[in-house]
Amino acid sequence: MAQGKVYLVGAGPGDPKLITVRGLRALQRCDVVVYDRLAGPQLLQETRPGTERIYVGKRPDRHTMKQEEINRLLLDLALAGKVVCRLKGGDPTVFGRVGEEAELLRQHGVPYEIVPGITSAIAVPAYAGIPVTHRDLASSFSIVTGHESPDKLDRMIQWDKVTNATGTLLFLMGVSKIGYISEQLIKFGRPAETPVALIRWGTRAEQETLTGTLGDIEQKVREADFQPPAVIVVGDVVRQRETLRWIEAKPLFGWRVLVTRARSQASELADRIDDLGGEPYVFPVIDTVKQTNPDEIERIAAALREAERFDWVVLTSVAGVEYLFSWLAEMRVDIRRFAGARFAAVGPKTAEALAARGIVADVIPSQFQAEGLLDSLADQLESGQRALLPRGDLARGLLPAELAKAGVEAVELDVYENRLVVQEDDRIVEMLRAGEIHAVTFTSSSTVVNLLEALRRLGAERPAELLVGCTIACIGPITARTAEAHGLRVTLTAEQSTIEGLLEAMLKHRSAGNEIS
């Protein structure tokens, strides 16, 4: 049996984009990922299909697995020939107990790598607008554990030396001990007026910051019922927050948005949400594949052999463009054989996909759906014309039916198939139940139907009820009607059926003073 290997990887502070390139590669090549509570859940989506996931996280009220058991688990997995990614929040060498895990592996001759991560001690304050050093305020900083009982803290921390050793003090995991920490710092020389900030779940949608002074922060924590996990910052750099806070100024800050598009199409929407300060959670429920039905493939071949006979080629999606050209290439049909045809695109993205292949769309409607396309074509269609409609197998029948009424022969080709995707995600149902998903985006009727079915297969008996507290955002009226027909209360619908239109509707919703659902 081949010997395994263990990657001890720092996942960063929570934002999945803050993992290092090396850490991401280790995650993508492993057979088993052993992860904890502070590792961003989206990172698990980067694993290969079939990768085993083992949760060993710890919460303030309970420990899922003792550290000694985790050490032994890593060893046993590696000895069984597995490539293991031990995914730890922040940096594994900063209060991550990586030394204990690595030592046991070394004793048994198991190869391992320590992959550093961005520590929450620096990243979390940065996301709250607090630099840990500042030319005029602090030239040094200390990172101190706060996750111990007062008597143990006194044994581990020399308060008389730590208190004034550096300009900035950073305490990790010390929310429950904030009163004692403040008391000791004041006792050993820090003024009671020293600024303090607590940043909870920094870099994530739940990020929350509480500020005060050493003299009043314990009372403020109690009044706000401020819960861990949080990073505590002590020092004059906290004052920088008033001018440097940046992430909280973004319009979608605080929103975790479920993106249900196919993974191949999700990045555009997810990246824009991220740019606007939201946290995208990509959960694709649909995928497209090239047509596999032999009878339909023969229909595609027959239609393409008659390319010269078409007066129109009508494209209703980017996927339709991509798969049409894939079939043209496979069947060695030259696009120039459509020289007598005019091309119509349902919207700008479809037109861009055509333009990328050297074809400028002759018709683009102002309303980006089948109804708008029909309106734009109305005065250009002539009885006796033929139109090619390369589409997916779930396309609506409206377009060919209306073309037929105009005397146009519509040749529908299912050039691709839409398939339900049920992603391996053991957290999505739990997150919806806990209200951790604030908005859900639907970009087609298929995403509505498929999300509900995916949730059902993941154990939700009444999936529509899980979405009751979410902002439901639909790309257009057809999608909105489908959502309503399935028991969802649609919050907003894009005026233009595009990703940009959907984002504009979301921004308008937030700017109107609507808080997180």
Coordinates of C-alpha atoms in Angstrom, one line a residue:
M1 CA 0.0 0.0 0.0
A2 CA 1.3 3.4 -0.9
Q3 CA 2.1 5.7 2.0
G4 CA -0.1 8.7 2.4
K5 CA 0.8 12.3 3.2
V6 CA -0.7 15.1 5.3
Y7 CA -0.9 18.7 4.4
L8 CA -1.4 20.9 7.4
V9 CA -3.1 23.9 5.8
G10 CA -4.1 27.3 7.0
A11 CA -7.5 28.2 5.5
G12 CA -7.3 31.9 6.4
P13 CA -9.7 33.8 8.5
G14 CA -13.0 32.9 6.8
D15 CA -13.3 34.6 3.4
P16 CA -12.6 31.7 1.0
K17 CA -10.5 33.9 -1.3
L18 CA -8.0 34.4 1.4
I19 CA -6.6 30.9 1.3
T20 CA -3.1 30.7 -0.3
V21 CA -2.5 29.2 -3.7
R22 CA -0.5 26.4 -2.2
G23 CA -3.2 25.7 0.4
L24 CA -5.9 25.6 -2.3
R25 CA -3.8 23.1 -4.4
A26 CA -3.4 20.8 -1.4
L27 CA -7.2 21.0 -0.8
Q28 CA -7.9 20.1 -4.4
R29 CA -5.6 17.1 -4.5
C30 CA -6.5 15.4 -1.2
D31 CA -8.5 12.2 -0.7
V32 CA -9.7 13.3 2.8
V33 CA -10.2 16.8 4.2
V34 CA -10.3 17.1 8.0
Y35 CA -11.7 20.5 8.9
D36 CA -12.7 22.7 11.8
R37 CA -15.4 25.3 12.6
L38 CA -13.3 28.3 11.5
A39 CA -12.5 27.1 8.0
G40 CA -14.7 28.8 5.5
P41 CA -17.4 26.3 4.4
Q42 CA -17.1 27.4 0.7
L43 CA -13.6 26.0 0.6
L44 CA -15.0 22.4 0.8
Q45 CA -16.5 23.0 -2.6
E46 CA -12.9 23.0 -4.0
T47 CA -12.4 19.3 -3.2
R48 CA -12.6 16.7 -5.9
P49 CA -15.9 14.7 -6.2
G50 CA -15.8 11.8 -3.8
T51 CA -13.4 13.4 -1.4
E52 CA -14.2 12.3 2.2
R53 CA -15.0 15.1 4.6
I54 CA -14.5 14.8 8.4
Y55 CA -15.6 17.5 10.7
V56 CA -13.5 17.8 13.9
G57 CA -14.5 21.4 14.8
K58 CA -14.8 22.7 18.3
R59 CA -17.4 25.0 19.7
P60 CA -17.4 26.9 23.1
D61 CA -20.0 24.4 24.5
R62 CA -18.5 21.2 23.2
H63 CA -15.6 19.6 21.5
T64 CA -16.4 17.3 18.6
M65 CA -13.1 15.5 18.9
K66 CA -10.2 15.9 21.4
Q67 CA -6.9 17.1 20.0
E68 CA -5.2 13.7 20.7
E69 CA -7.9 12.0 18.7
I70 CA -7.4 14.4 15.8
N71 CA -3.7 13.7 15.9
R72 CA -4.3 10.0 15.7
L73 CA -7.0 10.4 13.0
L74 CA -4.5 12.2 10.7
L75 CA -1.9 9.5 11.3
D76 CA -4.3 6.6 10.7
L77 CA -5.6 8.1 7.4
A78 CA -2.0 8.7 6.2
L79 CA -1.0 5.1 7.1
A80 CA -4.0 3.9 5.1
G81 CA -2.4 5.5 2.1
K82 CA -4.6 8.6 2.0
V83 CA -3.6 12.1 1.0
V84 CA -5.0 14.2 3.8
C85 CA -5.7 18.0 4.0
R86 CA -5.9 19.1 7.6
L87 CA -7.8 22.4 7.0
K88 CA -7.5 24.8 10.0
G89 CA -8.8 28.3 10.4
G90 CA -6.3 31.1 10.1
D91 CA -2.6 30.0 10.3
P92 CA -1.9 26.5 11.6
T93 CA 1.1 27.8 13.6
V94 CA -0.8 30.5 15.5
F95 CA -2.6 28.7 18.3
G96 CA -3.4 26.0 15.8
R97 CA -1.6 23.1 17.7
V98 CA 0.1 22.2 14.4
G99 CA 3.2 21.2 16.4
E100 CA 1.4 18.4 18.1
E101 CA -0.1 17.0 14.8
A102 CA 3.2 17.3 13.0
E103 CA 5.2 15.7 15.8
L104 CA 3.1 12.5 15.8
L105 CA 3.4 12.2 12.0
R106 CA 7.2 12.7 12.2
Q107 CA 7.5 10.0 14.9
H108 CA 5.8 7.5 12.5
G109 CA 7.7 8.6 9.4
V110 CA 4.7 10.1 7.7
P111 CA 5.5 12.9 5.2
Y112 CA 3.8 16.2 5.8
E113 CA 3.8 19.8 4.8
I114 CA 2.9 22.9 6.8
V115 CA 1.2 25.4 4.6
P116 CA 0.9 28.8 6.3
G117 CA -2.3 30.7 6.2
I118 CA -3.3 34.3 6.7
T119 CA -3.8 34.6 10.5
S120 CA -7.1 36.1 11.8
A121 CA -5.0 38.2 14.1
I122 CA -4.0 40.5 11.2
A123 CA -6.7 39.9 8.6
V124 CA -9.8 40.3 10.8
P125 CA -8.8 43.8 12.1
A126 CA -7.9 44.8 8.5
Y127 CA -11.4 43.9 7.4
A128 CA -12.7 46.1 10.2
G129 CA -10.5 49.0 9.0
I130 CA -7.9 48.6 11.8
P131 CA -4.2 48.2 10.8
V132 CA -2.3 46.4 13.5
T133 CA 0.6 48.8 13.0
H134 CA 0.7 52.5 12.1
R135 CA 3.6 54.8 11.7
D136 CA 2.3 57.3 14.3
L137 CA 0.5 55.0 16.6
A138 CA 2.1 51.5 16.9
S139 CA 5.3 50.1 15.5
S140 CA 4.9 46.6 16.9
F141 CA 2.2 44.1 18.0
S142 CA 1.7 41.0 20.1
I143 CA -0.6 38.1 19.6
V144 CA -1.8 36.6 22.8
T145 CA -4.2 33.7 23.5
G146 CA -7.3 34.6 25.6
H147 CA -8.9 31.1 25.5
E148 CA -7.9 30.0 29.0
S149 CA -9.1 30.3 32.5
P150 CA -7.8 33.4 34.5
D151 CA -5.4 31.3 36.6
K152 CA -4.0 29.6 33.5
L153 CA -3.7 33.0 31.7
D154 CA -1.7 34.3 34.6
R155 CA 0.7 31.3 34.4
M156 CA 1.1 31.7 30.6
I157 CA 1.1 35.5 30.3
Q158 CA 3.5 37.8 32.1
W159 CA 1.1 40.7 32.4
D160 CA 3.7 43.2 33.7
K161 CA 5.8 42.6 30.5
V162 CA 3.1 42.0 27.9
T163 CA 0.9 45.0 28.8
N164 CA 3.3 47.6 27.4
A165 CA 5.7 45.5 25.4
T166 CA 4.1 46.5 22.0
G167 CA 1.9 49.2 20.7
T168 CA -0.9 46.9 19.7
L169 CA -2.2 43.8 21.6
L170 CA -4.2 41.2 19.8
F171 CA -6.1 38.6 21.8
L172 CA -7.5 35.5 20.1
M173 CA -10.5 33.6 21.5
G174 CA -10.8 35.8 24.5
V175 CA -14.4 37.2 24.4
S176 CA -15.5 35.4 27.6
K177 CA -12.4 36.7 29.4
I178 CA -12.6 40.3 28.2
G179 CA -13.3 41.6 31.7
Y180 CA -10.3 39.9 33.2
I181 CA -8.1 40.9 30.3
S182 CA -9.1 44.5 30.6
E183 CA -8.6 44.4 34.4
Q184 CA -5.0 43.1 34.1
L185 CA -4.0 45.5 31.4
I186 CA -5.2 48.5 33.4
K187 CA -3.6 47.1 36.5
F188 CA -0.2 46.9 34.8
G189 CA -0.2 50.3 33.1
R190 CA -2.6 50.7 30.2
P191 CA -4.9 53.6 30.7
A192 CA -8.6 52.8 31.1
E193 CA -9.2 55.1 28.1
T194 CA -7.2 52.8 25.8
P195 CA -9.3 52.0 22.7
V196 CA -10.5 48.4 22.3
A197 CA -12.3 46.7 19.4
L198 CA -13.8 43.2 19.2
I199 CA -14.4 41.9 15.7
R200 CA -16.7 38.8 15.5
W201 CA -16.6 36.5 12.5
G202 CA -14.3 38.8 10.7
T203 CA -14.0 38.6 6.8
R204 CA -17.4 36.7 6.7
A205 CA -21.0 37.9 6.1
E206 CA -21.6 37.9 9.9
Q207 CA -18.7 40.3 10.6
E208 CA -19.6 42.5 13.5
T209 CA -17.5 45.1 15.3
L210 CA -17.9 46.4 18.8
T211 CA -15.6 49.3 20.1
G212 CA -15.0 50.8 23.5
T213 CA -12.2 51.3 26.0
L214 CA -10.5 49.1 28.5
G215 CA -12.7 50.7 31.1
D216 CA -16.1 50.0 29.5
I217 CA -15.7 47.2 27.0
E218 CA -16.8 44.5 29.4
Q219 CA -20.1 46.2 30.0
K220 CA -20.6 46.8 26.3
V221 CA -19.9 43.1 25.5
R222 CA -22.5 42.1 28.1
E223 CA -25.1 44.6 26.9
A224 CA -24.6 43.6 23.3
D225 CA -24.5 39.9 24.2
F226 CA -21.4 39.8 22.0
Q227 CA -20.5 36.2 21.3
P228 CA -17.3 34.5 20.1
P229 CA -15.4 33.8 17.9
A230 CA -13.8 37.3 17.9
V231 CA -10.4 39.0 17.7
I232 CA -9.7 41.6 20.4
V233 CA -7.6 44.6 19.4
V234 CA -6.2 46.8 22.1
G235 CA -4.4 50.0 21.2
D236 CA -4.6 53.4 19.6
V237 CA -4.8 51.8 16.1
V238 CA -8.4 51.1 16.9
R239 CA -9.1 54.8 16.2
Q240 CA -8.2 54.3 12.6
R241 CA -11.4 52.4 12.1
E242 CA -13.5 55.6 11.8
T243 CA -11.6 56.6 8.6
L244 CA -10.4 53.2 7.2
R245 CA -13.5 51.0 7.5
W246 CA -14.0 49.8 4.0
I247 CA -15.9 46.5 3.7
E248 CA -18.8 47.7 5.7
A249 CA -19.3 50.6 3.3
K250 CA -20.0 48.3 0.4
P251 CA -23.7 48.0 -0.5
L252 CA -24.1 44.3 -0.1
F253 CA -22.0 44.0 3.1
G254 CA -23.6 41.5 5.5
W255 CA -25.4 39.5 2.8
R256 CA -24.6 35.9 2.1
V257 CA -26.1 35.2 -1.3
L258 CA -26.8 31.8 -2.6
V259 CA -25.9 31.5 -6.3
T260 CA -27.7 28.6 -8.0
R261 CA -26.5 28.9 -11.6
A262 CA -24.5 26.2 -13.3
R263 CA -20.9 26.2 -12.0
S264 CA -19.6 27.1 -15.5
Q265 CA -21.7 30.3 -15.4
A266 CA -21.7 31.1 -11.6
S267 CA -18.4 33.0 -11.5
E268 CA -19.7 36.2 -13.1
L269 CA -22.5 36.6 -10.6
A270 CA -20.4 35.4 -7.7
D271 CA -17.6 37.8 -8.5
R272 CA -19.9 40.8 -8.8
I273 CA -21.5 40.0 -5.4
D274 CA -18.1 39.8 -3.9
D275 CA -17.1 43.1 -5.4
L276 CA -20.1 44.7 -3.9
G277 CA -19.3 43.4 -0.4
G278 CA -21.6 40.4 -0.3
E279 CA -20.5 36.9 0.4
P280 CA -21.4 34.6 -2.5
Y281 CA -22.2 31.0 -1.7
V282 CA -22.1 29.0 -4.9
F283 CA -24.5 26.1 -4.8
P284 CA -25.1 25.0 -8.5
V285 CA -28.3 23.1 -9.0
I286 CA -28.1 22.8 -12.7
D287 CA -25.6 21.8 -15.3
T288 CA -25.6 21.6 -19.1
V289 CA -24.2 18.7 -21.2
K290 CA -24.1 18.2 -24.9
Q291 CA -27.1 16.3 -26.3
T292 CA -26.8 12.6 -25.8
N293 CA -30.0 11.2 -27.3
P294 CA -29.1 9.5 -30.7
D295 CA -32.4 10.5 -32.3
E296 CA -32.0 14.1 -31.4
I297 CA -28.4 14.0 -32.6
E298 CA -29.6 12.8 -35.9
R299 CA -32.1 15.7 -36.0
I300 CA -29.2 18.1 -35.3
A301 CA -27.2 16.6 -38.1
A302 CA -30.1 16.7 -40.6
A303 CA -30.8 20.4 -39.8
L304 CA -27.1 21.4 -40.1
R305 CA -26.8 19.7 -43.5
E306 CA -29.5 22.1 -44.7
A307 CA -27.8 25.2 -43.4
E308 CA -28.4 27.1 -46.6
R309 CA -32.2 26.8 -46.2
F310 CA -32.5 28.9 -43.1
D311 CA -33.5 32.5 -43.1
W312 CA -33.0 33.0 -39.3
V313 CA -30.9 31.5 -36.6
V314 CA -32.5 32.4 -33.2
L315 CA -30.3 32.1 -30.1
T316 CA -31.9 32.3 -26.7
S317 CA -28.9 31.7 -24.4
V318 CA -25.1 31.7 -24.2
A319 CA -25.3 27.9 -23.9
G320 CA -27.2 27.7 -27.1
V321 CA -24.4 29.6 -28.9
E322 CA -21.7 27.4 -27.4
Y323 CA -23.4 24.1 -28.1
L324 CA -24.4 25.1 -31.6
F325 CA -20.8 25.9 -32.5
S326 CA -19.7 22.7 -30.8
W327 CA -22.0 20.7 -33.0
L328 CA -20.9 22.6 -36.1
A329 CA -17.3 21.7 -35.3
E330 CA -18.1 18.1 -34.6
M331 CA -20.1 17.7 -37.8
R332 CA -17.7 19.8 -39.8
V333 CA -20.3 22.2 -41.0
D334 CA -18.8 25.6 -42.0
I335 CA -20.7 28.5 -40.5
R336 CA -20.4 30.3 -43.8
R337 CA -23.1 28.0 -45.1
F338 CA -25.5 30.2 -43.0
A339 CA -24.6 33.2 -45.2
G340 CA -28.3 33.7 -46.2
A341 CA -29.5 33.7 -42.6
R342 CA -29.9 36.6 -40.1
F343 CA -29.0 36.0 -36.5
A344 CA -31.2 37.0 -33.6
A345 CA -29.9 37.0 -29.9
V346 CA -32.2 37.2 -26.9
G347 CA -29.9 39.6 -25.0
P348 CA -26.5 41.2 -24.8
K349 CA -24.7 38.2 -23.3
T350 CA -25.9 35.9 -26.0
A351 CA -24.9 38.6 -28.6
E352 CA -21.5 38.8 -27.0
A353 CA -21.1 35.0 -27.3
L354 CA -21.9 35.3 -31.0
A355 CA -19.6 38.2 -31.5
A356 CA -16.8 36.2 -30.0
R357 CA -17.2 33.8 -32.9
G358 CA -17.2 36.5 -35.5
I359 CA -21.0 37.0 -35.9
V360 CA -22.7 40.3 -35.2
A361 CA -26.4 39.8 -34.2
D362 CA -28.9 41.4 -36.5
V363 CA -31.6 41.6 -33.8
I364 CA -31.2 42.2 -30.0
P365 CA -34.5 43.0 -28.2
S366 CA -34.8 45.7 -25.5
Q367 CA -36.6 43.1 -23.3
F368 CA -34.3 40.2 -22.8
Q369 CA -36.7 37.2 -23.0
A370 CA -38.7 35.3 -25.6
E371 CA -41.5 37.8 -25.6
G372 CA -39.2 40.7 -26.3
L373 CA -37.4 38.8 -29.0
L374 CA -40.8 38.1 -30.7
D375 CA -41.7 41.8 -30.5
S376 CA -38.4 42.8 -32.2
L377 CA -38.8 40.2 -34.9
A378 CA -42.5 40.9 -35.6
D379 CA -42.1 43.3 -38.5
Q380 CA -39.1 41.4 -40.0
L381 CA -40.6 37.9 -40.3
E382 CA -42.2 36.7 -43.5
S383 CA -44.5 33.8 -44.1
G384 CA -42.6 30.8 -45.6
Q385 CA -39.3 31.6 -43.9
R386 CA -37.4 29.0 -41.9
A387 CA -35.8 29.6 -38.5
L388 CA -33.3 27.5 -36.7
L389 CA -33.7 27.4 -32.9
P390 CA -30.7 25.8 -31.1
R391 CA -31.8 25.5 -27.5
G392 CA -31.8 23.4 -24.4
D393 CA -34.2 20.5 -23.8
L394 CA -36.2 22.5 -21.2
A395 CA -36.8 25.6 -23.3
R396 CA -40.3 27.0 -23.4
G397 CA -42.6 26.4 -26.3
L398 CA -43.7 30.0 -26.7
L399 CA -41.1 31.1 -29.3
P400 CA -41.7 28.3 -31.9
A401 CA -45.5 28.5 -31.4
E402 CA -45.5 32.3 -32.1
L403 CA -43.2 31.9 -35.1
A404 CA -45.5 29.3 -36.5
K405 CA -48.4 31.8 -36.2
A406 CA -46.4 34.2 -38.3
G407 CA -46.0 31.5 -41.0
V408 CA -42.4 30.8 -40.1
E409 CA -41.2 27.1 -39.9
A410 CA -39.4 26.8 -36.6
V411 CA -36.9 24.0 -36.5
E412 CA -36.2 23.3 -32.8
L413 CA -32.9 21.6 -31.9
D414 CA -32.1 20.4 -28.4
V415 CA -28.4 21.0 -28.8
Y416 CA -27.9 20.5 -25.0
E417 CA -29.5 19.0 -22.0
N418 CA -30.2 20.5 -18.6
R419 CA -29.5 18.3 -15.7
L420 CA -30.2 18.5 -12.0
V421 CA -27.1 18.8 -9.8
V422 CA -27.2 17.9 -6.2
Q423 CA -23.9 19.1 -4.8
E424 CA -22.2 17.3 -1.9
D425 CA -22.8 19.9 0.8
D426 CA -23.7 18.8 4.2
R427 CA -24.1 22.4 5.5
I428 CA -26.5 24.1 3.1
V429 CA -29.7 22.8 4.8
E430 CA -28.3 23.6 8.2
M431 CA -27.3 27.1 7.0
L432 CA -30.8 27.8 5.7
R433 CA -32.4 26.7 8.9
A434 CA -30.1 28.9 10.9
G435 CA -30.8 31.9 8.8
E436 CA -27.2 32.1 7.5
I437 CA -28.3 32.5 3.9
H438 CA -29.7 35.9 3.5
A439 CA -30.6 36.0 -0.2
V440 CA -31.2 33.4 -3.0
T441 CA -30.8 34.2 -6.6
F442 CA -32.7 32.5 -9.4
T443 CA -31.5 33.0 -13.0
S444 CA -34.0 30.6 -14.6
S445 CA -37.1 28.6 -13.9
S446 CA -34.9 25.5 -13.9
T447 CA -32.8 26.8 -11.0
V448 CA -36.0 27.3 -8.9
V449 CA -37.3 23.8 -9.5
N450 CA -33.8 22.2 -9.1
L451 CA -32.9 24.0 -5.9
L452 CA -36.1 22.8 -4.2
E453 CA -35.4 19.2 -5.5
A454 CA -31.8 19.4 -4.4
L455 CA -32.8 20.5 -0.9
R456 CA -35.4 17.7 -0.8
R457 CA -32.7 15.1 -1.7
L458 CA -30.5 16.6 1.0
G459 CA -33.1 15.8 3.7
A460 CA -35.5 18.8 3.7
E461 CA -39.0 17.6 3.8
R462 CA -40.5 21.0 2.9
P463 CA -37.7 22.8 1.1
A464 CA -39.8 25.9 0.3
E465 CA -40.2 26.6 4.0
L466 CA -36.4 26.8 4.4
L467 CA -36.4 29.8 2.1
V468 CA -39.1 31.7 3.9
G469 CA -36.7 34.1 5.7
C470 CA -34.6 34.7 2.6
T471 CA -34.7 37.5 0.1
I472 CA -35.8 35.8 -3.2
A473 CA -34.2 37.5 -6.2
C474 CA -35.4 36.5 -9.7
I475 CA -33.8 37.5 -13.0
G476 CA -37.1 38.1 -14.7
P477 CA -40.9 37.7 -14.6
I478 CA -41.0 34.1 -16.0
T479 CA -38.6 32.9 -13.3
A480 CA -40.5 34.9 -10.7
R481 CA -43.8 33.2 -11.7
T482 CA -42.2 29.8 -11.4
A483 CA -40.9 30.7 -7.9
E484 CA -44.3 31.8 -6.8
A485 CA -45.9 28.7 -8.3
H486 CA -43.7 26.6 -6.0
G487 CA -44.7 28.4 -2.9
L488 CA -41.9 31.1 -2.7
R489 CA -42.5 34.7 -1.9
V490 CA -40.5 36.7 -4.5
T491 CA -38.9 39.8 -3.0
L492 CA -37.5 41.4 -6.1
T493 CA -37.4 40.9 -9.9
A494 CA -34.9 42.4 -12.3
E495 CA -36.2 45.0 -14.7
Q496 CA -33.8 43.7 -17.3
S497 CA -33.4 40.0 -17.5
T498 CA -29.6 40.1 -17.1
I499 CA -27.1 39.5 -14.4
E500 CA -26.5 43.2 -14.2
G501 CA -30.2 43.8 -14.0
L502 CA -30.5 41.3 -11.1
L503 CA -27.6 43.0 -9.3
E504 CA -29.2 46.4 -9.8
A505 CA -32.5 45.1 -8.3
M506 CA -30.6 43.8 -5.3
L507 CA -28.8 47.1 -4.8
K508 CA -32.0 49.0 -5.1
H509 CA -33.6 46.7 -2.5
R510 CA -30.7 47.3 0.0
S511 CA -30.5 51.0 -0.6
A512 CA -34.2 51.3 0.2
G513 CA -33.3 50.5 3.8
N514 CA -34.2 46.8 3.7
E515 CA -32.1 44.9 6.2
I516 CA -31.0 41.3 6.1
S517 CA -34.0 39.0 6.2

